[in-house]
């Protein structure tokens, strides 16, 4: 991937010599075949340019020599651009008002992806100036051939746009920032603006997806999770999988792209390391695909939904409250709901049974000892008691208030989930624990917080008779009834009256996004408490 400053990664290019690959260890470095070689002006300097199979490399030419002729500047550094960072190529012509598109040829423009700080990607251009039509035509066709060779890159996308996300800016975000880049990359699009809650689900259930290479959803976590749920349901239906009985599920056929335009964007943040629209778009254009773990949430043997993370207790109640105050701005609503849920903080009496992931017997025993109420039965363990909050996360759940994630040790596809169980404590201690998410370490270093790495979990709340009151906490919401407990599944409010069974399905869905570099360790202030 190209850094903001081009090149400086390889030594001087010797004329006629094969170009070595600088990134591979010497033994493994195979000489790179040079496909084309020629002279272009780059950044107002005449350069000797070599197009290899993996990279474009160039070096400034010293213009005059006393003995005549020109040669590569021995002091000039070679610069390079990985071919996989090019996403479009066009012939560059002088603007002609009379005959647009047919002005004097100036050269070739490469549209490229630059990598900036903190996993951010940015689009940019590199001009190769040469006035010769024949010369440019040969290079232009070669670049086109190279671009056609990237098999993972999408050629047609189904776009789902939620006009209600966050402050209703997603339509503008898409047409101003995303669509121009997709067009430039030659990607065909078919856009549906969703008209009601659940529209994406019903659309993806029945629409023709042949001819598309991926589905892209522009919105927040609710929209992204709904699209993932819909694609996975469709895959099971197509494969004839019995959802309620089969533990082995089929992966979604098409990759899903996420353009973050919601209030929280935890999924996009976890995927790209940053909830940044152009970064998300560049990952889609370049065809960066990752397989990501997914959970199924079932109750009484019936699938509630597919999802990536969930909260029960404080997290569920806060969302139920936030839904009640939808007329407020997203940040006001979130802060207000947190404060109100804290004011009414109360524990849930629960039994939690879970299957530890790839844990040695020693570790299981150590964990069992730490929690006096646990009992170990094979790999299944059970803990009981009063819990203020229970989180289950298959992805790291990065967000502005938890820059390292609500589950910092979980990866997108490590085949396990984090179970974080917060037992009853005083309100000030609970707040201290919530605030610790904004720091970089010791988030879970509290005697009332237990963390487990698991594959499966059953959460069984005891009777609802004197605990949760739906009237107080958004009971008008269609999904929360008298006897249901509120769950926050990927930012969507769900109701479950009885035990919820959560099972991890490794790498069940493909999402557009690259692998992340080390996260920036800077402290971010928590703005909601
Ligand atoms: N036209 C629409 N009117 C009302 N609701 C819609 C419409 N289109 C989609 N939805 C629903 O809106 C819900 C929430 O949207 P989304 O997650 O995109 O935004 P958000 O709530 O602002 O962001 P976040 O979930 O990140 O906090 C989704 O579950 C989706 O089903």
Short mmCIF file of C-alpha atoms in Angstrom, two decimals, residues 28 31 56 148 153 186-187 218 250 254 277 286 290 297-298 300 310 320 328 338 351 364 435 438 481 492 527:
data_model
loop_
_atom_site.label_atom_id
_atom_site.label_comp_id
_atom_site.label_asym_id
_atom_site.label_seq_id
_atom_site.Cartn_x
_atom_site.Cartn_y
_atom_site.Cartn_z
CA UNK A 28 12.46 -15.14 -1.75
CA UNK A 31 13.25 -10.59 -10.17
CA UNK A 56 5.49 1.04 -11.25
CA UNK A 148 -8.92 -6.05 -15.34
CA UNK A 153 -12.57 -6.09 -7.33
CA UNK A 186 -15.95 1.81 -13.42
CA UNK A 187 -18.24 0.06 -10.90
CA UNK A 218 -24.86 3.07 3.67
CA UNK A 250 -23.77 -21.75 4.97
CA UNK A 254 -21.89 -12.05 -1.69
CA UNK A 277 -16.32 7.07 4.46
CA UNK A 286 -9.85 -2.41 -4.20
CA UNK A 290 -12.21 -10.37 5.08
CA UNK A 297 -29.10 -15.34 18.62
CA UNK A 298 -31.92 -17.83 19.29
CA UNK A 300 -36.88 -21.11 22.51
CA UNK A 310 -25.04 -7.95 22.00
CA UNK A 320 -34.65 0.86 24.97
CA UNK A 328 -33.61 14.08 20.24
CA UNK A 338 -27.07 6.49 29.61
CA UNK A 351 -27.84 -17.93 35.04
CA UNK A 364 -10.63 -23.44 32.80
CA UNK A 435 -15.15 5.09 32.05
CA UNK A 438 -11.76 5.01 27.17
CA UNK A 481 -43.77 -6.17 25.33
CA UNK A 492 -30.99 -2.78 17.34
CA UNK A 527 -18.16 11.80 26.13
#
